[in-house]
Coordinates of C-alpha atoms in Angstrom, one line a residue:
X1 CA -4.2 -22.2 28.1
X2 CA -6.5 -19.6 26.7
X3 CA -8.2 -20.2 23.7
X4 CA -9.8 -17.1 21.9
X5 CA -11.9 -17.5 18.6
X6 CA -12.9 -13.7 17.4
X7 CA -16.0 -13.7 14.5
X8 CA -18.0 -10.8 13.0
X9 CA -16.1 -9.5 10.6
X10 CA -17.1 -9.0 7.3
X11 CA -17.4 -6.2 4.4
X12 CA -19.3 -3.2 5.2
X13 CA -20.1 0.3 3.0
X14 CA -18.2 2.9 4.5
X15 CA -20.5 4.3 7.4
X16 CA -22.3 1.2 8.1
X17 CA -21.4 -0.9 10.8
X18 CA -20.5 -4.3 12.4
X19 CA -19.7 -5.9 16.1
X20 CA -17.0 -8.3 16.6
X21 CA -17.0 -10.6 18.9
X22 CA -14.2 -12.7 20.7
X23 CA -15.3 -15.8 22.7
X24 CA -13.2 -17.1 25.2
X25 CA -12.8 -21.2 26.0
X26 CA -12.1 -20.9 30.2
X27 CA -14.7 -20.3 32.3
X28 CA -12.5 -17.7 34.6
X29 CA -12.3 -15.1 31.7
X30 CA -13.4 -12.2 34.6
X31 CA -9.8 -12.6 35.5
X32 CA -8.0 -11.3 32.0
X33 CA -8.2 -8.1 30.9
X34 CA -9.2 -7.9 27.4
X35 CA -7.9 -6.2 24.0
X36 CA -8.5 -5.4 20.0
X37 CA -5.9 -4.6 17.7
X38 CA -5.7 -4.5 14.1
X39 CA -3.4 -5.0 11.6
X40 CA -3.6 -3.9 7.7
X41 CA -1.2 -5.6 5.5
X42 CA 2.3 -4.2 5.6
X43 CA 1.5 -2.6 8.5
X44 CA 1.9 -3.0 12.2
X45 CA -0.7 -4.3 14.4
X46 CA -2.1 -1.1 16.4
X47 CA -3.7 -1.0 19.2
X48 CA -7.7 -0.8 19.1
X49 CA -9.4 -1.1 22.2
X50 CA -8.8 -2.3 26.0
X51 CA -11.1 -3.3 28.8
X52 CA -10.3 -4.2 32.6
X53 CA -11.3 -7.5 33.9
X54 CA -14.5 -5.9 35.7
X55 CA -15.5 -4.0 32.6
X56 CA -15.7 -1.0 34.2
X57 CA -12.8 1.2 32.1
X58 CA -11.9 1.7 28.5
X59 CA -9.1 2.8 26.4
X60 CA -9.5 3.6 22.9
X61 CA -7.4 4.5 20.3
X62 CA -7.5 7.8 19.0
X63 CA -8.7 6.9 15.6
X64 CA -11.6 5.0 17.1
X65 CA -12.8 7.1 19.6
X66 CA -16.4 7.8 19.6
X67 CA -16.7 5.5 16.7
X68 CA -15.5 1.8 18.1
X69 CA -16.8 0.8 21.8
X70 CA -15.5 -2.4 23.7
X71 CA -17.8 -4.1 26.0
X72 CA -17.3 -7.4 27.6
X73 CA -19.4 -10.1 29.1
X74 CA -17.9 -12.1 31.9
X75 CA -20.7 -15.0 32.2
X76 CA -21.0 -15.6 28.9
X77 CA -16.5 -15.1 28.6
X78 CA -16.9 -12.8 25.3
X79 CA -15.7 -10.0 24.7
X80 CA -17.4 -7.5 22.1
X81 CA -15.8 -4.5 19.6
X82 CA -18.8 -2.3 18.2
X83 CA -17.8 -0.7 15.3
X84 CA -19.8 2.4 14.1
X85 CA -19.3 4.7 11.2
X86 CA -16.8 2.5 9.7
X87 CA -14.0 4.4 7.2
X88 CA -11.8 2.4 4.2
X89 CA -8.8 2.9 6.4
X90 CA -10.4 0.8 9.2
X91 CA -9.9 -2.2 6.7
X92 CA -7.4 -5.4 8.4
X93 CA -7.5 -8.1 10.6
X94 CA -8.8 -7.4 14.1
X95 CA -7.8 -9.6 16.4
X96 CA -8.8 -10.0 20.4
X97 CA -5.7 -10.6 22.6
X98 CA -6.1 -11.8 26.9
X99 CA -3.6 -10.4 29.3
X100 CA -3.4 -12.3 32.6
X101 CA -1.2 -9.8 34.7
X102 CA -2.4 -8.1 37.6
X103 CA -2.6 -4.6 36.6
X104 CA -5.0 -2.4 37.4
X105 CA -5.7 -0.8 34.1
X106 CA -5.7 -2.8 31.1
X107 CA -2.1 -2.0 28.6
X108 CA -2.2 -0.5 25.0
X109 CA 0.6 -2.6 23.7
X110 CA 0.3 -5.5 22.0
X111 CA 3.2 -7.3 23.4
X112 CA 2.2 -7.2 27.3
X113 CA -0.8 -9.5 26.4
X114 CA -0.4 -13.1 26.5
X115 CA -3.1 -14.8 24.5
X116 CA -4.2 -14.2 21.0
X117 CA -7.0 -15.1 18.5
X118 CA -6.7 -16.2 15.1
X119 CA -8.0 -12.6 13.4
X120 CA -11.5 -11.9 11.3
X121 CA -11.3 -9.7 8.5
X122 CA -13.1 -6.8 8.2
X123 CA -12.9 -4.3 5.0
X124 CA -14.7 -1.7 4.5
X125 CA -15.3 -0.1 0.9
X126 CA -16.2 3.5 -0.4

């Protein structure tokens, strides 16, 4: 099976900013396509950020978009979540998520991927 480990989180001053990352224990991580979702408490976990399996397109959610970026390195089987310009309500646990179907385009819902990491914190304060 896949095992992810995600690390990076932390607090942060609201604007500042912090990269998560998600390291993956198979050495054929090129073949998953790759996600980050959040979750707050008493909330559901929202979808974040996608990448293909090649890298080469992104999805972002709306609330992220041109502050977050997603980024992946195959050799070294990580993938990455920059986080700029960070805002209170991005506080909750992130966590990276592996999707081993052969779509094309990687999916924005949580329960089409198959692998999941444990979660890092990351709050951010005014």
């Amino acid at each position: 099976q896949v095992q992810l480990v995600e690390s990076g989180g932390g607090l942060v001053q609201a604007g500042g900013s912090l990269r998560l990352s998600c390291a993956a224990s198979v050495r054929t991580f090129s073949i998953y396509a790759m996600g980050w979702f959040r979750q707050a408490p008493g909330k559901e976990r929202e979808f974040v950020a996608a990448i293909k399996r090649s890298g080469g397109y992104t999805s972002y959610a709306d609330s992220v978009k041109g502050r977050f970026t997603i980024s992946r390195d195959n050799a070294k089987s990580t993938v990455y979540l920059q986080m700029n310009n960070l805002k209170p309500e991005d506080t909750a646990v992130y966590y990276c998520a592996a999707d081993s179907s052969t779509s094309w385009y990687p999916p924005r819902v949580r329960t089409e991927y198959d692998y999941w990491g444990q979660g890092t914190q990351v709050t951010v304060s005014s």
